[in-house]
GROMACS .gro file of C-alpha atoms in nm:
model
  436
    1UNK     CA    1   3.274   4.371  -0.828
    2UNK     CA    2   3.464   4.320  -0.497
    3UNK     CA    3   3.694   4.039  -0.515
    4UNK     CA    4   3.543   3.888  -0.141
    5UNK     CA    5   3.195   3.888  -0.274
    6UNK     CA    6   3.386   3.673  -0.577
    7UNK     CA    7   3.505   3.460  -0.369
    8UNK     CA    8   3.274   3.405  -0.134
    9UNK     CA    9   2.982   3.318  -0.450
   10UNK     CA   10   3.242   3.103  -0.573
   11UNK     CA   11   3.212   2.904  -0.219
   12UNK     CA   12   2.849   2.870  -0.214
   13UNK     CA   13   2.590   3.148  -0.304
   14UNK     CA   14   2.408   3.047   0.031
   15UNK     CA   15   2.715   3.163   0.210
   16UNK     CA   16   2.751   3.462   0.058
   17UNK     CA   17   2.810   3.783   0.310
   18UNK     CA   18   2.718   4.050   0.035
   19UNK     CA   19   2.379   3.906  -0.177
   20UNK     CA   20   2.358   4.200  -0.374
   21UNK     CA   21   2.722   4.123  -0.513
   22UNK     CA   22   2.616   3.737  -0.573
   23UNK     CA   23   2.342   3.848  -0.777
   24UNK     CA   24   2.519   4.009  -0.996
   25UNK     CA   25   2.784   3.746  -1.069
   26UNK     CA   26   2.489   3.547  -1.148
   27UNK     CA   27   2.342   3.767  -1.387
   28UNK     CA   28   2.702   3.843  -1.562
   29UNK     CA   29   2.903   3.553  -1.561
   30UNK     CA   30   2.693   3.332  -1.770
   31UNK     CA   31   2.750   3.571  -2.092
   32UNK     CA   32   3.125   3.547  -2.013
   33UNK     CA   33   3.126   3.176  -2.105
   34UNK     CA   34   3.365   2.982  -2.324
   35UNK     CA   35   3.212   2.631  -2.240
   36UNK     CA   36   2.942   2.441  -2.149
   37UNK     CA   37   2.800   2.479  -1.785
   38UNK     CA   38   2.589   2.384  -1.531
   39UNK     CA   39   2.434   2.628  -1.253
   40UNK     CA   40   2.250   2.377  -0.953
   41UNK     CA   41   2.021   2.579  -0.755
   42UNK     CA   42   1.925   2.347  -0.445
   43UNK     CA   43   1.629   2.402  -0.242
   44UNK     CA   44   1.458   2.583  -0.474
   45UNK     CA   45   1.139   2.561  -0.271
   46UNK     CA   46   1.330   2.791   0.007
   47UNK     CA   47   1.309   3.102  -0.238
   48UNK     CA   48   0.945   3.180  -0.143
   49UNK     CA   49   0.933   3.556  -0.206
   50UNK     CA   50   0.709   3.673  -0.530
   51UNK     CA   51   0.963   3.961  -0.603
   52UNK     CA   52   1.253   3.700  -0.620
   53UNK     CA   53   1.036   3.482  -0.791
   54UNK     CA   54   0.990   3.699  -1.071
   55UNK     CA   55   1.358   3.824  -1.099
   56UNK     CA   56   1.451   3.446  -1.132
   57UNK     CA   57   1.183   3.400  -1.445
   58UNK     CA   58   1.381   3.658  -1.605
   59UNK     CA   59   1.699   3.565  -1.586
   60UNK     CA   60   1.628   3.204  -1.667
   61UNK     CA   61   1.481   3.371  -1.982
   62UNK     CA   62   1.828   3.561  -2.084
   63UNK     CA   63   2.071   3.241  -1.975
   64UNK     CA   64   2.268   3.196  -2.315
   65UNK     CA   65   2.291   2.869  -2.490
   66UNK     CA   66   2.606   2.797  -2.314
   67UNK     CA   67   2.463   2.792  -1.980
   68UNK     CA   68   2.254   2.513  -1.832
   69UNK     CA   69   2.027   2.537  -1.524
   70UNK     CA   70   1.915   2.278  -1.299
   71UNK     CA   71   1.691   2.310  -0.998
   72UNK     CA   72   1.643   2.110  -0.719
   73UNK     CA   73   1.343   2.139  -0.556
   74UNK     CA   74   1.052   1.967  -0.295
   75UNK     CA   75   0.794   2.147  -0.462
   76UNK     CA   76   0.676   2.236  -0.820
   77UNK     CA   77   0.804   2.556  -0.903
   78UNK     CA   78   0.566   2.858  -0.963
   79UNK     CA   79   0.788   2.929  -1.295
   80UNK     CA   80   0.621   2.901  -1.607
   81UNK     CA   81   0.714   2.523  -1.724
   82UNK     CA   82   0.413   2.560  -1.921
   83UNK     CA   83   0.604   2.768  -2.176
   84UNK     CA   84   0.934   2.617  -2.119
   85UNK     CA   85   0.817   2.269  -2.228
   86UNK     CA   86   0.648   2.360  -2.527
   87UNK     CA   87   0.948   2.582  -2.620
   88UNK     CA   88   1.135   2.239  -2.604
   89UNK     CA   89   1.383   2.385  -2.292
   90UNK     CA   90   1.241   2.198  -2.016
   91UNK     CA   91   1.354   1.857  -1.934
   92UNK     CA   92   1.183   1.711  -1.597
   93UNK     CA   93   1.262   1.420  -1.360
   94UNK     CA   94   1.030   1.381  -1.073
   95UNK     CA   95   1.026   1.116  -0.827
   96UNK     CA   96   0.840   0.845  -1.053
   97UNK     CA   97   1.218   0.903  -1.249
   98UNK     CA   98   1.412   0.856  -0.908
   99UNK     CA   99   1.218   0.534  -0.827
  100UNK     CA  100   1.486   0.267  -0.743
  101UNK     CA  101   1.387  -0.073  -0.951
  102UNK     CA  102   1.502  -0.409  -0.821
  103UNK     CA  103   1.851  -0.432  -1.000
  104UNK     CA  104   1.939  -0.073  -0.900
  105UNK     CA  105   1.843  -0.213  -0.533
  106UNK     CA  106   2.058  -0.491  -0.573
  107UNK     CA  107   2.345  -0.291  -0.693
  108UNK     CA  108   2.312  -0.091  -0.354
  109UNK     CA  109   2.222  -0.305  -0.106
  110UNK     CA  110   2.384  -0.659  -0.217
  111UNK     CA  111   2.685  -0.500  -0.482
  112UNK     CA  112   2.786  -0.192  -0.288
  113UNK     CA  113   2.677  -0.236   0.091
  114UNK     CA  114   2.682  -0.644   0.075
  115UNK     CA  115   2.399  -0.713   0.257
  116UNK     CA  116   2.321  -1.076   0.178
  117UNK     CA  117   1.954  -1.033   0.061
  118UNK     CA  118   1.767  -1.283  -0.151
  119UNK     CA  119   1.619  -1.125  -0.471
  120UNK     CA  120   1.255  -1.226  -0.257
  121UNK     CA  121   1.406  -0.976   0.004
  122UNK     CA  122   1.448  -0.719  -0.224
  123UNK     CA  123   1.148  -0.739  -0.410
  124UNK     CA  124   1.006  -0.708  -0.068
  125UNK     CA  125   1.187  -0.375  -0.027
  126UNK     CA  126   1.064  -0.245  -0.363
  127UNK     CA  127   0.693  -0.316  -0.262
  128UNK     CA  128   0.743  -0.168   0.092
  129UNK     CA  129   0.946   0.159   0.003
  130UNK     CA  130   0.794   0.182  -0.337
  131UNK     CA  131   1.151   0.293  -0.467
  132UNK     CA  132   1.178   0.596  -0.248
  133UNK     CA  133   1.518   0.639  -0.248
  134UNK     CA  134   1.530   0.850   0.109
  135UNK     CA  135   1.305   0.555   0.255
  136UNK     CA  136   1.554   0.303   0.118
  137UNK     CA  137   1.888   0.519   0.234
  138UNK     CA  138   1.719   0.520   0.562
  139UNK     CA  139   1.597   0.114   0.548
  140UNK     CA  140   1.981   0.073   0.498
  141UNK     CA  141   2.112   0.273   0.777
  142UNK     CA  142   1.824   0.033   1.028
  143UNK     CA  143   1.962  -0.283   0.854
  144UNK     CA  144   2.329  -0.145   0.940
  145UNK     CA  145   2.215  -0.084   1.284
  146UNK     CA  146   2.130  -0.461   1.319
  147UNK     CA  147   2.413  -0.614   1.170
  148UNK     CA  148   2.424  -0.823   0.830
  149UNK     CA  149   2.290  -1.126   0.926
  150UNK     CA  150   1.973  -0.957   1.040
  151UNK     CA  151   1.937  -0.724   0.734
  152UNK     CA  152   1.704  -0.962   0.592
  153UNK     CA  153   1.458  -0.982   0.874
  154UNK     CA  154   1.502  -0.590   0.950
  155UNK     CA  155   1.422  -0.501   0.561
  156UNK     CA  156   1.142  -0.771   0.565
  157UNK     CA  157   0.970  -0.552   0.906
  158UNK     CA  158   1.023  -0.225   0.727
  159UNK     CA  159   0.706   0.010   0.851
  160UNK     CA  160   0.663   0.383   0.875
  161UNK     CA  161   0.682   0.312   1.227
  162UNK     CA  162   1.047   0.240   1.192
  163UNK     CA  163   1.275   0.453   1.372
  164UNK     CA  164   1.489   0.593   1.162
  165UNK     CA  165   1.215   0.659   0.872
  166UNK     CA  166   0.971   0.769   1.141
  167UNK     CA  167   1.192   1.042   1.245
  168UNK     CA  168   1.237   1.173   0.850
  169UNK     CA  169   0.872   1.188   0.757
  170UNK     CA  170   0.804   1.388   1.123
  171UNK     CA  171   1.058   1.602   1.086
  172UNK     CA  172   1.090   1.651   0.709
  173UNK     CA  173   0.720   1.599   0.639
  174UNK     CA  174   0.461   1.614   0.850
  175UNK     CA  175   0.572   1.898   1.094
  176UNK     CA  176   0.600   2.114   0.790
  177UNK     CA  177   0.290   2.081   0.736
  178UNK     CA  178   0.035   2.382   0.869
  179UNK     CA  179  -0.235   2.231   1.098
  180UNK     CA  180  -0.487   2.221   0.880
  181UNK     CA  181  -0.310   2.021   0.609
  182UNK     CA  182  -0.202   1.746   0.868
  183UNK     CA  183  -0.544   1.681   1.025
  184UNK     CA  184  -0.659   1.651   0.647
  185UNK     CA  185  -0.343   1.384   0.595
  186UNK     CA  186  -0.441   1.184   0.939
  187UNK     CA  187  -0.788   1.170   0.835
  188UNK     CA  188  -0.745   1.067   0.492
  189UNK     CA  189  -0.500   0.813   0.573
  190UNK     CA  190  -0.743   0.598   0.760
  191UNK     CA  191  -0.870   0.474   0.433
  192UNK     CA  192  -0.730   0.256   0.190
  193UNK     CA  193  -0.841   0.536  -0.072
  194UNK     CA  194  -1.021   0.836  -0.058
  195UNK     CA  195  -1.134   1.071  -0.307
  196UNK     CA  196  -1.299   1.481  -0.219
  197UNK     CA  197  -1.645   1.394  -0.194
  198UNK     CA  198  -1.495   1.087   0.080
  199UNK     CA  199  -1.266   1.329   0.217
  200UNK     CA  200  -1.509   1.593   0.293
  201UNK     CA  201  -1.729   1.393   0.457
  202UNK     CA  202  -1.430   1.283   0.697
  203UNK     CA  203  -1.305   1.643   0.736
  204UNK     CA  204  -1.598   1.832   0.682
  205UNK     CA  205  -1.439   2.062   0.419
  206UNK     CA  206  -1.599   2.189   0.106
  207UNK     CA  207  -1.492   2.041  -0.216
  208UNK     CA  208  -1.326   2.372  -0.307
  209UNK     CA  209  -1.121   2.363  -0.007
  210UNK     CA  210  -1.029   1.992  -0.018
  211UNK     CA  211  -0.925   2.016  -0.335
  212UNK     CA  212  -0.714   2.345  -0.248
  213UNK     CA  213  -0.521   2.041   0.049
  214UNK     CA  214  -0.470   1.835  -0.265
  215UNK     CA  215  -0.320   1.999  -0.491
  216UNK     CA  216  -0.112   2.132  -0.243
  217UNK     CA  217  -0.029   1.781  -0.146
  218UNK     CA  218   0.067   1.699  -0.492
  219UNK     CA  219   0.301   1.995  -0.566
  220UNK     CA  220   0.497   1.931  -0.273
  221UNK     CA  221   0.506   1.570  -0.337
  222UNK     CA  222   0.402   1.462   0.018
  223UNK     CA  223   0.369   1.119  -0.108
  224UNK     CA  224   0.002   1.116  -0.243
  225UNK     CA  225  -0.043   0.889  -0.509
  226UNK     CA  226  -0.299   0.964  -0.774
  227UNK     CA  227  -0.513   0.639  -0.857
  228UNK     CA  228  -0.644   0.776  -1.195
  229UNK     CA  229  -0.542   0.997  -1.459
  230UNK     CA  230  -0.853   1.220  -1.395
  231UNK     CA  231  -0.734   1.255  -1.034
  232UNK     CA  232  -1.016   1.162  -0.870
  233UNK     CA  233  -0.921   0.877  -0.640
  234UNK     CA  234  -0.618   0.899  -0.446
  235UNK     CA  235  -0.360   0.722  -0.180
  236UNK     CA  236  -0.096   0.743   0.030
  237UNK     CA  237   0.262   0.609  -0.002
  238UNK     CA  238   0.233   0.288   0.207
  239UNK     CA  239   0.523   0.425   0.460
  240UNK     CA  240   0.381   0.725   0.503
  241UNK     CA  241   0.062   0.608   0.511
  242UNK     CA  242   0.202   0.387   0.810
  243UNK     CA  243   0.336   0.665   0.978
  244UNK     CA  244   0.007   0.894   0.959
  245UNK     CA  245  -0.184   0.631   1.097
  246UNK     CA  246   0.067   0.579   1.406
  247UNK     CA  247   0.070   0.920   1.416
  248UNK     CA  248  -0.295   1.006   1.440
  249UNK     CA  249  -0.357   0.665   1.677
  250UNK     CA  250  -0.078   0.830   1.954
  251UNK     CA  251  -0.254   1.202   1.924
  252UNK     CA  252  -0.599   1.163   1.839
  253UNK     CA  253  -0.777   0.860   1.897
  254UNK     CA  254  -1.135   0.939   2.010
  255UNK     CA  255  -1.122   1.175   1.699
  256UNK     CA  256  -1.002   0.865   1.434
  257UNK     CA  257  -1.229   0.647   1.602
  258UNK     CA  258  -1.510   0.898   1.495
  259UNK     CA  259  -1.312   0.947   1.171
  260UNK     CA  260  -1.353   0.546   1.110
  261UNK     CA  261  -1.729   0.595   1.210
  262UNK     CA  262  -1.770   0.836   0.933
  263UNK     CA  263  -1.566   0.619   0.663
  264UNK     CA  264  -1.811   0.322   0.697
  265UNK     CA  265  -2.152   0.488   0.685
  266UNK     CA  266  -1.983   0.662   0.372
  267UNK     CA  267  -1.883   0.327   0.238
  268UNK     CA  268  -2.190   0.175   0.353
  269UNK     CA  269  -2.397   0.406   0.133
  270UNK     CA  270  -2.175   0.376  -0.132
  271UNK     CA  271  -2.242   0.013  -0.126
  272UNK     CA  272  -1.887  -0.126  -0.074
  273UNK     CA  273  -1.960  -0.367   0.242
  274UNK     CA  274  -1.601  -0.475   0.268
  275UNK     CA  275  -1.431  -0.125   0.343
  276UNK     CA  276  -1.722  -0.007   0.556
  277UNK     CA  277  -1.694  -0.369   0.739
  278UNK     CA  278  -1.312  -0.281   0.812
  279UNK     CA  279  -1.393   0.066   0.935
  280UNK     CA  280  -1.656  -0.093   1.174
  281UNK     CA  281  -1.403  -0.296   1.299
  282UNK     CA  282  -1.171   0.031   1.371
  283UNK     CA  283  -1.486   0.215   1.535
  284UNK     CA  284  -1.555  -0.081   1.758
  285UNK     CA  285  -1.927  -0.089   1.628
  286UNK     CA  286  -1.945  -0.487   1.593
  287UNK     CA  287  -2.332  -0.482   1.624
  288UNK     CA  288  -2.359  -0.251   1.361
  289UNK     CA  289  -2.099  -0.474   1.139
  290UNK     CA  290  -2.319  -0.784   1.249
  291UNK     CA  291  -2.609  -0.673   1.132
  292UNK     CA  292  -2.431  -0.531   0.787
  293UNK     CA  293  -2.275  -0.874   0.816
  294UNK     CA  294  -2.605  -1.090   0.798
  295UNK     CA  295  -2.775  -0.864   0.482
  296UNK     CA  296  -2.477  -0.899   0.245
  297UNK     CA  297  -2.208  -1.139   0.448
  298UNK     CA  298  -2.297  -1.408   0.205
  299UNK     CA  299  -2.358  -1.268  -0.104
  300UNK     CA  300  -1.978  -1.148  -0.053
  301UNK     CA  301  -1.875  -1.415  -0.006
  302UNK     CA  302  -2.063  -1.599  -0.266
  303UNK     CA  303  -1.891  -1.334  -0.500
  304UNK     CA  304  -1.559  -1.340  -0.336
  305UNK     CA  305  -1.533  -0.991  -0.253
  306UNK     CA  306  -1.383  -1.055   0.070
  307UNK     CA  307  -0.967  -0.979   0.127
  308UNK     CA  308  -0.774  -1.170   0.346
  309UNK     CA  309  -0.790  -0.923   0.627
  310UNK     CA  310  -1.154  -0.813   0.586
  311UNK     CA  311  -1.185  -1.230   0.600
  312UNK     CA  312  -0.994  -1.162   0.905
  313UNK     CA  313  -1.283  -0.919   1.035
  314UNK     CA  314  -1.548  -1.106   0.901
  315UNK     CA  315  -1.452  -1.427   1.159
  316UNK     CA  316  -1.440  -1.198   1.451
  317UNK     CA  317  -1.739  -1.048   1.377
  318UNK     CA  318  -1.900  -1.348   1.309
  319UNK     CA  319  -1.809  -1.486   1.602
  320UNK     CA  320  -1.971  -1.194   1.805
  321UNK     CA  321  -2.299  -1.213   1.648
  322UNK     CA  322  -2.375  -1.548   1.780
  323UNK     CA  323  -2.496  -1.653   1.411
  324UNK     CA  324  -2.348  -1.987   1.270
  325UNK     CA  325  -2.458  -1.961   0.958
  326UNK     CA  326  -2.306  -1.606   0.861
  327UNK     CA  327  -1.967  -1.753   1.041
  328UNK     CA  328  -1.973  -2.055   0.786
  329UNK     CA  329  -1.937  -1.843   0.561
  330UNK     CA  330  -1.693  -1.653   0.620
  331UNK     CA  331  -1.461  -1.944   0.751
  332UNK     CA  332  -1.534  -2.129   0.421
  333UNK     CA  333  -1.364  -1.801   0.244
  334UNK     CA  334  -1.073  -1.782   0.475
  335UNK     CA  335  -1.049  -2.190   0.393
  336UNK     CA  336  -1.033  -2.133   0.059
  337UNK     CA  337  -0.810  -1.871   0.058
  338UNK     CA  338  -0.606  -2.022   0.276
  339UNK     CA  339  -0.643  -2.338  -0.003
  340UNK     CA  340  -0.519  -2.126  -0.258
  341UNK     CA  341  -0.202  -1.968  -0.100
  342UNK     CA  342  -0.066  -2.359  -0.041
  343UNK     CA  343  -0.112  -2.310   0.307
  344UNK     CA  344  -0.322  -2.638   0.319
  345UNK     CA  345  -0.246  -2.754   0.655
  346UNK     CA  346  -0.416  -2.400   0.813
  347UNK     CA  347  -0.682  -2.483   0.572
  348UNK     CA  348  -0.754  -2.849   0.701
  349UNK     CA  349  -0.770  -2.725   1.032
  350UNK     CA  350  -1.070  -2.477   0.928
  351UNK     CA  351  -1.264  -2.744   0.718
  352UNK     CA  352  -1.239  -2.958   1.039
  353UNK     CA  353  -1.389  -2.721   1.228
  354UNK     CA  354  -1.718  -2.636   0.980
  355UNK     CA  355  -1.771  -3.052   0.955
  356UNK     CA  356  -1.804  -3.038   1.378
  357UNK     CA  357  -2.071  -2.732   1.302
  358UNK     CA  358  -2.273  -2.863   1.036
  359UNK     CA  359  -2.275  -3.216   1.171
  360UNK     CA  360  -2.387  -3.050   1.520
  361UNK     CA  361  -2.649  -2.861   1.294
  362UNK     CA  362  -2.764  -3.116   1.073
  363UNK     CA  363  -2.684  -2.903   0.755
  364UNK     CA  364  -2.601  -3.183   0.568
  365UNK     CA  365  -2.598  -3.025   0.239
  366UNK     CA  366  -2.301  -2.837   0.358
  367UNK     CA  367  -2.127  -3.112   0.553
  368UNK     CA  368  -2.121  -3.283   0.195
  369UNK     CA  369  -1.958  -2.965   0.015
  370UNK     CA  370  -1.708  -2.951   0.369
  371UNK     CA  371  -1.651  -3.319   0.290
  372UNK     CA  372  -1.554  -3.255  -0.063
  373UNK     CA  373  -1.294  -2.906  -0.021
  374UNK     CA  374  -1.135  -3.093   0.256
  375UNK     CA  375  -1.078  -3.377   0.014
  376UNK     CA  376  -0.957  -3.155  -0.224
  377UNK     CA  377  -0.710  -2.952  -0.006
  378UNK     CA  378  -0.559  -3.347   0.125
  379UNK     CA  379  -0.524  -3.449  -0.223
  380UNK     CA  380  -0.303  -3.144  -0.280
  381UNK     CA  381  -0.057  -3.281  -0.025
  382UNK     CA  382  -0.082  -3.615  -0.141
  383UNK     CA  383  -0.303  -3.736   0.127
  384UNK     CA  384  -0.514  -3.918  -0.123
  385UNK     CA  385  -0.650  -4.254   0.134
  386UNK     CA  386  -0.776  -3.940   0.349
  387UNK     CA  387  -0.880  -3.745   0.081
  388UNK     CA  388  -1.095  -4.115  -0.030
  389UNK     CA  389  -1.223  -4.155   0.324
  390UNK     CA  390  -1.408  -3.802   0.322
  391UNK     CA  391  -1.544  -3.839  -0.043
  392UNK     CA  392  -1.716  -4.156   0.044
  393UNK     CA  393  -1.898  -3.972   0.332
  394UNK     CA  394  -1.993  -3.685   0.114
  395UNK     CA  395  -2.162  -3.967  -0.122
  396UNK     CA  396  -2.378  -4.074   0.197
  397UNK     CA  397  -2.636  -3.840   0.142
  398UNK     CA  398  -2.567  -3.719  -0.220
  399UNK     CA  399  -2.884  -3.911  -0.351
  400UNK     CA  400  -3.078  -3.653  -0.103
  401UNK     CA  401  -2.959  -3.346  -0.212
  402UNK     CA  402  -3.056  -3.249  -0.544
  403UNK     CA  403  -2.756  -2.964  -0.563
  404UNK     CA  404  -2.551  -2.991  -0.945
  405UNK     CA  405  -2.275  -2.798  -0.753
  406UNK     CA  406  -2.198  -3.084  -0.529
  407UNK     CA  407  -2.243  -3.403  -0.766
  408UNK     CA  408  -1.955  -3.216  -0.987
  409UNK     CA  409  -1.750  -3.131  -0.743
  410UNK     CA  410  -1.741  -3.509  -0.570
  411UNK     CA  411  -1.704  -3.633  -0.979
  412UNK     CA  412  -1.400  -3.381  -0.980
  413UNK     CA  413  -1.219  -3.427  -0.705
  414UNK     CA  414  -1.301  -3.858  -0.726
  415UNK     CA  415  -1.092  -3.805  -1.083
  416UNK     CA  416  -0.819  -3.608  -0.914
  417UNK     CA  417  -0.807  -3.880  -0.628
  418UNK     CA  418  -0.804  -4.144  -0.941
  419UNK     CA  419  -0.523  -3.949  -1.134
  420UNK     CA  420  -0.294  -3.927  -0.830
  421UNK     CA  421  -0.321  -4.268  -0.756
  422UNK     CA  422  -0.252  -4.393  -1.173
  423UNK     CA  423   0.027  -4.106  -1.117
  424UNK     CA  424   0.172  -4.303  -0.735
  425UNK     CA  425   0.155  -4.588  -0.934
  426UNK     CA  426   0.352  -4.510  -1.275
  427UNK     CA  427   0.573  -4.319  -1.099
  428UNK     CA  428   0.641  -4.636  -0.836
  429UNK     CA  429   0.528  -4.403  -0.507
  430UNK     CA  430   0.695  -4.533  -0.213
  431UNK     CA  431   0.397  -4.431   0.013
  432UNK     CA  432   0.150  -4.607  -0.189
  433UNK     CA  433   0.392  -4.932  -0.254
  434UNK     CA  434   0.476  -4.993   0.108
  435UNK     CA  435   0.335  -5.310   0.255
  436UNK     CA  436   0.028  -5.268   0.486
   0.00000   0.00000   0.00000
């Protein structure tokens, strides 16, 4: 063998003038060993051609003991792993393995980089980059950017609309892509999940074909994220998700607008009101999410299937459709929720503002419930003389209303009331043992 083509294997077999020569060092030099060693092959996915493919199978197979292989790669290898794990000579880490977990995240970004982050900052980091450790590099290098004292606040912000991880997934993922396979990733990414039969209706593509885009998607890991073990609900990484979404907003928007169209009447006939209400939202069709709004508004609510954003949507909508009763509703969620985060002051405000409409409506039934969940939400912040003052109205016209619901909520929150005061008063309370 020529001692350049030696030499230059030795420096890197992708710089290698004479690949011929390189080959055959490859083949030979393994059987020559004394020790242990390890052959890397990077970029695996690179070496597309069948023939090569083959050739590669077959020397894998004749590597003595001595010789280890490992092979980097984007994509899942068309080798036969099949055979290779059950022959016990296949060991496998893909990126579920490479996930970063909190304390690894730590020992980067606090330990190594000393950014001061809060272990709540860096559990927000986790959720955001889901432990993608390219996402989290580049998070890093846009914290950097703004100095330490922002890291925090730039970390916090992280979106696939950031800069520097906006750039990666165009370049890296996306424009790889053929066309087909990125208007199926813009059009799938306009849902929260979407399975083939979903996806074809958005796309228009058999189920044959669709599930041709997915499995593609999945062997070159472009960040799809199977919801089940049969595979048959699926979603995006959130960052990429993020960045499809910008993506298909800035080049397509008539076309996602139809897209979002599609996604509701598919929801809608699936029955899930809440992600066809969203969608609605995204088309622009607020008479049509009115009108879905007034059939099964309540009765979502009543079974709190509502989220905090779709609560979100629900108000607006509300609002448009000129109908008080469906926006009572839907306030009295966002209330509660509101309630139940501790964000009670947000909460009052709302409560306030459903007293004003059922006293201008005379639905006095509900003014009474109003009465008692503000009450409730003031004797959480220790506003119990308040909290008092709004039981004894709701007790006005409680011999009126023949509602169980009501008399055991005011008998509830009356022994809270009576608990916190015993409590103000064991405790000595300054508030409550100031003189009037």
């Amino acid at each position: 063998m020529p001692r350049s083509a030696y030499r230059s294997a030795r420096q890197g077999l992708s710089l290698a003038s004479d690949w011929n020569a390189a080959a055959g060092l490859i083949a030979l030099a393994p059987h020559r060993l004394q020790r242990d060693v390890l052959i890397v092959l990077d970029d695996f996915h690179a070496l597309a051609a069948p023939s090569l493919t083959e050739s590669m199978i077959r020397w894998i197979d004749s590597l003595p003991p001595r010789a280890h292989l490992a092979i980097l790669t984007r994509v899942v290898p068309d080798l036969p792993l099949a055979r290779w794990r059950a022959q016990g000579r296949l060991a496998e880490l893909g990126p579920d393995d490479l996930c970063f977990t909190v304390p690894e995240l730590r020992a980067l970004l606090v330990d190594l980089n000393g950014l001061p982050l809060s272990d709540s900052s860096l559990h927000v980091v986790a959720a955001k980059t889901e432990g993608w450790p390219v996402g989290i590099v580049l998070a890093l290098h846009a914290a950097r950017a703004k100095g330490a004292a922002a890291a925090s606040q730039v970390l916090r912000s992280l979106t696939g609309s950031t800069r520097e991880i906006y750039e990666y997934l165009a370049l890296e993922a996306f424009a790889r892509q053929p066309s087909e396979t990125q208007q199926f990733m813009m059009a799938t990414a306009a849902v929260t999940r979407f399975s083939i039969p979903l996806a074809g209706a958005l796309l228009g593509t058999t189920a044959g074909r669709t599930r041709e885009i997915l499995d593609h998607l999945e062997r070159s890991h472009l960040f799809i994220v199977p919801l089940d073990r049969e595979r048959r609900w699926y979603r995006y990484h959130h960052l990429f998700q993020e960045f499809l979404q910008r993506t298909a907003a800035e080049r397509e928007p008539d076309r996602m607008r139809e897209v979002h169209r599609t996604a509701a009447a598919w929801w809608e006939r699936e029955g899930e009101a809440v992600e066809a209400l969203s969608h609605l939202v995204e088309a622009g069709q607020c008479e049509h999410a009115a009108v879905l709004l007034e059939r099964v508004g309540l009765d979502m609510v009543a079974k709190g299937h509502l989220e905090p954003s779709a609560a979100e949507d629900a108000v607006r909508i509300a609002r448009s459709s000129h109908d008080d009763w469906i926006y009572l509703g839907c306030v009295r969620y966002k209330a509660n929720f509101l309630e139940a985060v501790g964000r009670f002051r947000e909460a009052e405000i709302l409560f306030e503002e459903m007293l004003g409409l059922t006293r201008r409506r005379a639905w006095w039934h509900e003014h009474a419930h109003f009465r008692v969940e503000l009450a409730g939400a003031l004797l959480s912040v220790g506003r119990t003389d308040e909290a008092e003052l709004h039981l004894a109205e709701a007790r006005l016209p409680q011999p009126g209303i023949p509602c169980r619901v009501l008399h055991a909520d005011l008998a509830l929150a009356a022994g809270r009331s009576a608990v916190r005061r015993e409590g103000g008063r064991v405790r000595g309370n300054p508030a409550e043992r100031a003189p009037r």
